[in-house]
Amino acid sequence: MSVISEENVRGGGSVFKDISAEDDDWQPTEIESLCMNCYQNGTTRMLLTRIPFFKEIIVSSFSCGNCGWSNTEIQSAGRIQEQGVCYTLKVKTKQDLNREVVKADSATTRIPELDFEIPPFTQKGSLSTIEGLLDRAVAGLEQDQPVRRATDLEVAERIDEFIQKLRKLKDVENEFTLVIEDPAGNSFIENPLAPQKDEALTLSRFKRTVQQDMQLGLRADDDLDEEPASNDLETMRNEVLVFNTNCPECNAPASTNMKLVQIPHFKEVVIMATNCDTCGHRTNEVKSGGATEEVGTKITLHVTDASDMTRDVLKSETCSVIIPELEFELGMAALGGKFTTLEGLLKDIKDLIVSKNPFICGDSGVTDRVQKLSEFGEKIDKIMAGEMDVHVVLDDPAGNSYLQNVYAPDPDPEMTTEKYTRSFEQNEELGLNDMKTEGYQEEN
């Protein structure tokens, strides 16, 4: 039996490691445990590792040498994200069934056409494909069918009919919709067209409700307050606030600094910076300090020189980044809110699409996809070096993004700013359609 080394933990190293064929010292932990099939002792093997988009995970595998029964499951050991995610995919072809899916145990899976739903915490987390997701749902429904046929034949027959409908979805004779909604923010559906936008796949982020916070263990059952008490803004403007958090990379205790900053020729924003003394990871995030603007803003910069890379950029969480010459569009909330330079923004885009993309590494890498993403990374490098003439568009329906005008207060000949009226769909994404700010006075 192998155990987790105490020296590793005390020495500040992470107990979660990347799986590597060259690391012979890192072995699964073996624990003697009870077999739930024959009630004799079997063996559970646990491996603490990292899977992209799952962050840190615990992979456990049980096998029984007496009856041969085995079971494998995945549990997320990473941090819960600040916002929940909802992926909506229109499955149109059989190729869509091969998309890789990370489904956390906190996720709800729905197929609206069949009025079918898998509630959260009823299945363990899994790394699979859409076809595998359907097979797992079928296996779950078939599990108790022999008992149902003996006790309630009518119900068993109805479930058999529904199982056939699920199996027929794999033929993709008709288009159907798959929705994965995860309040923990740790689920994912692959975009095989990356870095281009996938018209069949939409991603939206949402703020968790009080009930969802309770399900995830982030809030006590008797804590029903929707929002914490507000801080004095004047105090926040004059000092840097520090609060404890966890590092998003190694999950070690870290500190986050928060400060209200006035950006010249723009508005007040909240900048949050996290530094980890354990692994050295640094990150910053920006949130608007004001209200949502009445109109959206679309900023277009014609990049003609390497000096444009030094321009300050404030990209809010609701801002999309578009580079028409590369047929590239980065949706809102993909990189979160950032206050950086144009070069820093392009580097973050390259890291997100190329360097940190798990589906081009190892056995997951398809040759055509790897080559296409590598070429995309080379084009980003040429833009940063001033060797490629492109347009960078910041489209923010909330109007809270900013790109520095180096000619201020005079107009910038290479930059245009357009104000536009938001559509109903954009207001819906921002949660403005159901927001009521007038008519609260009680009538006598």
XYZ file of C-alpha atoms in Angstrom:
444
model
C 0.000 0.000 0.000
C 1.344 3.458 -0.927
C 0.437 6.633 0.898
C 0.724 10.380 0.210
C 4.135 11.573 1.321
C 4.106 13.823 4.390
C 7.305 15.476 3.147
C 5.484 16.531 -0.014
C 2.745 18.241 1.977
C 5.033 19.828 4.586
C 7.478 20.992 1.950
C 4.823 23.120 0.271
C 4.480 20.894 -2.806
C 1.073 20.185 -4.256
C -0.452 16.781 -3.591
C -2.145 17.086 -6.999
C 0.215 16.289 -9.887
C -0.040 16.037 -13.643
C -0.121 12.471 -14.927
C 3.241 11.712 -16.531
C 4.801 8.514 -17.830
C 8.190 9.760 -16.632
C 7.137 10.132 -12.975
C 7.588 6.669 -11.514
C 7.507 7.829 -7.889
C 3.903 9.030 -7.985
C 1.647 6.018 -7.433
C -2.054 5.696 -6.560
C -3.003 5.291 -2.906
C -4.494 1.858 -2.161
C -7.097 1.439 0.578
C -8.791 -1.772 1.699
C -12.558 -1.196 1.607
C -15.868 -3.040 1.663
C -17.366 -4.384 -1.562
C -21.027 -3.338 -1.788
C -21.813 -6.290 -4.063
C -20.565 -9.305 -2.065
C -19.811 -7.510 1.240
C -16.253 -8.813 1.362
C -13.086 -6.718 1.309
C -11.838 -5.248 -1.949
C -9.343 -2.548 -2.904
C -9.910 1.136 -3.676
C -7.155 2.944 -5.576
C -7.104 6.751 -5.390
C -5.106 9.128 -7.587
C -4.912 12.876 -6.944
C -4.239 14.567 -10.269
C -5.245 17.396 -12.578
C -7.550 17.311 -15.586
C -7.978 20.525 -17.615
C -11.256 22.347 -16.905
C -11.779 20.036 -13.903
C -8.782 21.566 -12.138
C -7.711 19.181 -9.369
C -9.636 15.910 -9.184
C -9.656 12.674 -7.235
C -9.905 9.566 -9.417
C -10.981 6.500 -7.442
C -11.284 2.953 -8.730
C -12.651 0.016 -6.717
C -12.177 -3.643 -7.611
C -13.132 -6.779 -5.752
C -11.058 -9.932 -6.207
C -13.816 -12.114 -4.745
C -16.783 -11.333 -7.007
C -15.088 -9.315 -9.780
C -17.237 -6.212 -9.251
C -15.567 -2.885 -10.109
C -16.491 0.777 -10.059
C -14.778 4.025 -11.109
C -15.706 7.612 -10.310
C -14.309 11.141 -10.389
C -14.669 13.802 -7.698
C -13.699 17.422 -8.182
C -11.161 18.690 -5.652
C -10.700 22.114 -7.212
C -12.189 25.454 -6.322
C -15.756 26.419 -7.127
C -15.823 29.181 -9.747
C -17.230 32.641 -9.036
C -20.100 32.154 -11.508
C -22.086 29.208 -12.776
C -22.003 28.146 -16.433
C -24.715 26.981 -18.808
C -23.781 25.296 -22.106
C -26.469 24.889 -24.776
C -25.586 22.722 -27.782
C -27.673 22.081 -30.892
C -26.764 18.514 -31.893
C -27.199 18.383 -35.676
C -24.834 15.656 -36.939
C -23.265 12.438 -35.702
C -19.926 14.273 -35.485
C -21.429 16.355 -32.683
C -21.751 13.166 -30.617
C -17.938 12.974 -30.472
C -17.568 16.307 -28.656
C -15.795 15.867 -25.348
C -17.802 16.792 -22.266
C -16.719 17.486 -18.704
C -19.769 17.049 -16.466
C -19.310 17.888 -12.791
C -21.477 16.154 -10.198
C -23.167 19.518 -9.461
C -24.362 19.900 -13.065
C -27.929 19.491 -14.335
C -28.286 17.845 -17.759
C -31.396 18.503 -19.851
C -32.770 17.467 -23.250
C -35.822 19.755 -23.715
C -37.206 17.861 -26.736
C -37.742 14.761 -24.574
C -38.560 16.701 -21.389
C -35.631 14.775 -19.879
C -33.511 16.005 -16.968
C -30.724 14.542 -14.842
C -30.772 16.481 -11.542
C -27.550 17.636 -9.854
C -25.690 15.338 -7.439
C -27.438 12.227 -8.793
C -24.404 11.180 -10.868
C -20.692 11.353 -10.192
C -18.518 13.688 -12.252
C -17.347 12.312 -15.587
C -15.087 13.078 -18.545
C -16.831 11.649 -21.591
C -18.424 12.466 -24.944
C -22.018 13.382 -25.741
C -22.591 9.822 -26.943
C -21.127 8.544 -23.675
C -23.432 10.895 -21.772
C -26.470 9.382 -23.546
C -25.220 5.818 -22.942
C -24.777 6.585 -19.245
C -28.335 7.938 -19.029
C -29.677 4.797 -20.727
C -27.694 2.552 -18.372
C -29.079 4.434 -15.369
C -32.671 3.962 -16.524
C -32.149 0.274 -17.350
C -30.627 -0.501 -13.966
C -33.921 -1.030 -12.076
C -36.039 -2.231 -14.992
C -36.155 -5.921 -13.864
C -37.623 -4.822 -10.517
C -40.133 -2.502 -12.210
C -41.319 -5.259 -14.561
C -42.041 -7.422 -11.537
C -43.791 -4.722 -9.493
C -45.291 -2.266 -12.012
C -45.286 -3.474 -15.609
C -47.007 -0.354 -16.968
C -44.304 1.974 -15.622
C -41.577 -0.369 -16.913
C -43.082 -0.321 -20.411
C -43.206 3.491 -20.440
C -39.550 3.646 -19.366
C -38.653 1.137 -22.116
C -40.301 3.456 -24.649
C -38.349 6.415 -23.291
C -35.070 4.455 -23.422
C -35.704 3.774 -27.109
C -36.160 7.512 -27.680
C -32.834 8.200 -25.973
C -31.080 5.569 -28.074
C -32.626 6.986 -31.233
C -31.018 10.352 -30.480
C -27.644 8.788 -31.358
C -28.860 8.366 -34.958
C -29.361 12.173 -35.097
C -32.301 11.836 -37.473
C -33.671 15.043 -35.958
C -31.833 17.918 -34.316
C -31.969 17.987 -30.521
C -30.694 20.273 -27.774
C -28.344 19.348 -24.930
C -28.154 21.730 -21.960
C -25.586 21.395 -19.162
C -26.086 23.885 -16.330
C -23.482 23.850 -13.577
C -23.660 26.349 -10.676
C -20.091 25.362 -9.668
C -18.770 26.497 -13.069
C -16.614 23.373 -13.590
C -18.429 21.735 -16.530
C -17.466 22.101 -20.185
C -18.497 21.170 -23.753
C -15.804 21.107 -26.437
C -15.782 23.564 -29.343
C -14.168 21.603 -32.236
C -13.976 24.779 -34.357
C -11.743 26.648 -31.883
C -10.526 29.342 -32.143
C -13.495 30.196 -34.405
C -16.928 30.723 -32.896
C -19.203 27.666 -32.781
C -22.675 28.673 -33.966
C -24.198 25.482 -32.540
C -22.782 26.050 -29.032
C -23.659 28.910 -26.694
C -22.164 29.629 -23.292
C -23.726 31.840 -20.656
C -22.633 32.573 -17.102
C -24.958 33.308 -14.209
C -24.912 34.309 -10.577
C -25.799 31.505 -8.207
C -28.970 31.665 -6.144
C -28.999 31.270 -2.374
C -30.308 27.705 -2.756
C -27.483 26.792 -5.154
C -24.906 28.234 -2.729
C -26.402 26.030 -0.021
C -26.217 22.937 -2.261
C -22.530 23.621 -2.930
C -21.812 24.184 0.765
C -20.885 27.848 0.267
C -23.620 29.149 2.541
C -25.113 27.887 5.783
C -28.657 26.544 5.635
C -29.902 29.305 7.956
C -28.146 32.102 6.029
C -30.851 33.568 3.791
C -29.358 36.992 3.138
C -29.052 37.581 -0.611
C -26.248 40.148 -0.371
C -23.685 41.079 2.274
C -23.795 44.514 3.803
C -22.266 47.184 1.545
C -18.948 48.778 2.434
C -18.385 52.501 2.796
C -17.281 53.653 -0.685
C -15.238 56.552 0.642
C -13.213 54.179 2.812
C -12.659 51.832 -0.129
C -11.397 54.687 -2.320
C -8.669 55.629 0.156
C -7.242 52.217 1.051
C -6.419 48.789 -0.331
C -8.676 46.090 1.103
C -7.151 42.648 1.692
C -9.119 39.441 2.174
C -8.199 35.750 2.296
C -8.935 33.404 -0.592
C -7.516 30.329 -2.339
C -5.085 30.267 -5.247
C -6.896 29.318 -8.504
C -3.889 27.210 -9.582
C -2.669 25.260 -6.506
C -5.641 25.942 -4.189
C -3.263 27.033 -1.396
C -4.264 29.900 0.950
C -3.552 33.269 -0.681
C -4.547 36.910 -0.336
C -6.491 39.152 -2.706
C -6.021 42.931 -2.779
C -8.950 45.116 -3.869
C -8.849 48.813 -4.766
C -11.172 51.364 -6.370
C -9.331 53.123 -9.238
C -10.394 56.049 -11.422
C -9.351 55.478 -15.072
C -8.643 58.796 -16.895
C -11.241 59.758 -19.517
C -13.387 56.797 -18.425
C -14.897 55.792 -15.068
C -14.241 54.186 -11.713
C -13.464 50.461 -11.590
C -12.645 47.824 -8.965
C -9.283 46.080 -9.477
C -8.651 42.803 -7.635
C -5.202 41.166 -7.651
C -4.358 37.753 -6.193
C -0.789 36.674 -5.363
C 0.122 33.155 -4.266
C 3.322 32.744 -2.221
C 3.199 28.953 -2.636
C 3.309 28.541 -6.419
C 3.962 32.156 -7.483
C 0.750 32.450 -9.509
C -0.537 35.974 -10.060
C -3.834 37.098 -11.491
C -5.887 40.280 -11.710
C -9.541 40.893 -12.359
C -11.483 44.063 -13.034
C -15.139 44.805 -12.323
C -17.038 47.950 -13.152
C -17.538 50.250 -10.184
C -20.577 51.888 -11.742
C -23.928 50.948 -13.180
C -24.660 49.356 -16.551
C -24.702 52.062 -19.223
C -27.930 52.879 -21.064
C -26.313 51.919 -24.390
C -23.685 49.421 -25.484
C -20.208 50.326 -26.714
C -18.271 48.940 -29.670
C -14.615 50.015 -29.889
C -12.641 49.223 -33.070
C -8.875 49.726 -33.219
C -6.890 49.436 -36.441
C -3.592 47.885 -35.320
C -0.885 49.266 -37.618
C 2.235 49.330 -35.459
C 3.854 47.438 -32.584
C 3.460 50.554 -30.424
C -0.290 49.871 -30.325
C 0.487 46.908 -28.051
C 1.206 49.323 -25.159
C -2.328 50.755 -25.125
C -4.218 50.205 -21.863
C -7.269 47.962 -22.158
C -10.136 47.477 -19.728
C -12.132 44.419 -20.747
C -15.194 43.883 -18.598
C -16.830 40.485 -17.996
C -19.550 41.337 -20.517
C -17.158 42.283 -23.339
C -16.530 40.184 -26.474
C -13.234 40.408 -28.378
C -13.351 40.092 -32.182
C -10.509 39.956 -34.735
C -12.256 39.851 -38.155
C -9.087 39.099 -40.152
C -8.611 35.862 -38.160
C -12.353 35.035 -38.124
C -11.976 34.955 -34.347
C -14.507 35.866 -31.677
C -14.041 35.471 -27.924
C -17.376 35.532 -26.098
C -18.169 37.502 -22.986
C -16.831 36.215 -19.640
C -14.331 33.894 -21.352
C -11.358 35.697 -19.807
C -13.273 37.542 -17.101
C -12.672 41.208 -16.392
C -9.116 42.405 -17.105
C -7.158 45.649 -16.889
C -4.041 45.139 -18.981
C -2.388 46.241 -22.238
C -3.413 45.171 -25.720
C -0.352 42.910 -25.811
C -1.353 41.361 -22.484
C -4.877 40.733 -23.779
C -3.557 39.010 -26.920
C -1.197 36.873 -24.819
C -4.108 35.793 -22.618
C -6.124 34.887 -25.725
C -3.220 32.823 -27.091
C -2.778 31.029 -23.766
C -6.500 30.255 -23.553
C -6.850 28.952 -27.119
C -3.444 27.345 -27.737
C -1.179 26.853 -24.711
C -3.807 25.749 -22.158
C -6.135 23.894 -24.529
C -6.318 20.257 -23.268
C -7.836 18.914 -26.472
C -4.660 19.388 -28.522
C -2.390 17.564 -26.059
C -1.463 13.883 -25.938
C -4.000 11.408 -27.253
C -6.657 14.138 -27.416
C -4.782 15.992 -30.166
C -6.197 15.652 -33.698
C -3.539 16.540 -36.292
C -5.677 19.010 -38.261
C -6.880 20.727 -35.106
C -3.385 20.992 -33.629
C -2.035 22.477 -36.857
C -4.900 24.974 -37.116
C -4.465 26.187 -33.541
C -0.687 26.385 -33.940
C -1.151 28.590 -37.008
C -3.553 30.755 -35.020
C -0.912 31.179 -32.299
C 1.673 32.206 -34.907
C -0.700 34.863 -36.274
C -1.207 36.270 -32.747
C 2.588 36.496 -32.412
C 2.785 38.410 -35.704
C 0.113 40.857 -34.505
C 2.033 41.504 -31.278
C 5.238 42.045 -33.289
C 3.489 44.569 -35.560
C 3.919 42.334 -38.617
C 0.198 41.846 -39.306
C -2.381 44.545 -40.031
C -5.650 43.698 -38.235
C -8.626 45.239 -36.461
C -9.354 44.487 -32.799
C -12.979 45.006 -31.775
C -14.210 45.271 -28.167
C -17.994 44.841 -28.155
C -19.497 45.445 -24.706
C -23.304 45.631 -24.467
C -22.946 46.899 -20.870
C -20.745 49.811 -22.029
C -18.125 49.203 -19.328
C -15.037 48.487 -21.467
C -12.280 50.881 -22.442
C -9.368 51.147 -24.885
C -6.789 53.899 -24.390
C -6.773 56.831 -26.790
C -3.098 57.812 -27.019
C -4.103 61.112 -28.658
C -6.509 62.135 -25.857
C -8.221 64.536 -25.553
C -8.022 64.688 -29.390
C -9.691 61.969 -31.496
C -7.655 58.855 -32.341
C -7.423 58.402 -36.151
C -6.991 54.622 -35.792
C -9.831 54.048 -33.317
C -13.600 54.401 -33.595
C -16.141 54.181 -30.779
C -19.755 53.342 -31.580
C -22.687 53.583 -29.178
C -25.653 51.325 -29.903
C -28.978 50.299 -28.419
C -28.950 46.820 -26.912
C -31.221 44.122 -28.327
C -33.737 42.220 -26.212
C -31.420 39.178 -26.194
C -28.496 41.272 -24.927
C -30.641 42.768 -22.151
C -31.729 39.241 -21.259
C -28.095 38.085 -20.933
C -27.357 41.086 -18.692
C -30.445 40.388 -16.568
C -31.974 43.791 -17.344
C -35.326 42.700 -18.763
C -36.637 41.553 -15.362
C -35.023 44.368 -13.408
C -37.467 46.876 -11.938
C -36.103 50.188 -10.678
C -39.247 52.324 -10.566
C -42.726 52.213 -9.057
C -41.783 50.856 -5.638
C -43.565 53.564 -3.670
C -46.429 52.095 -1.703
C -49.875 53.380 -2.562
C -51.965 54.706 0.295
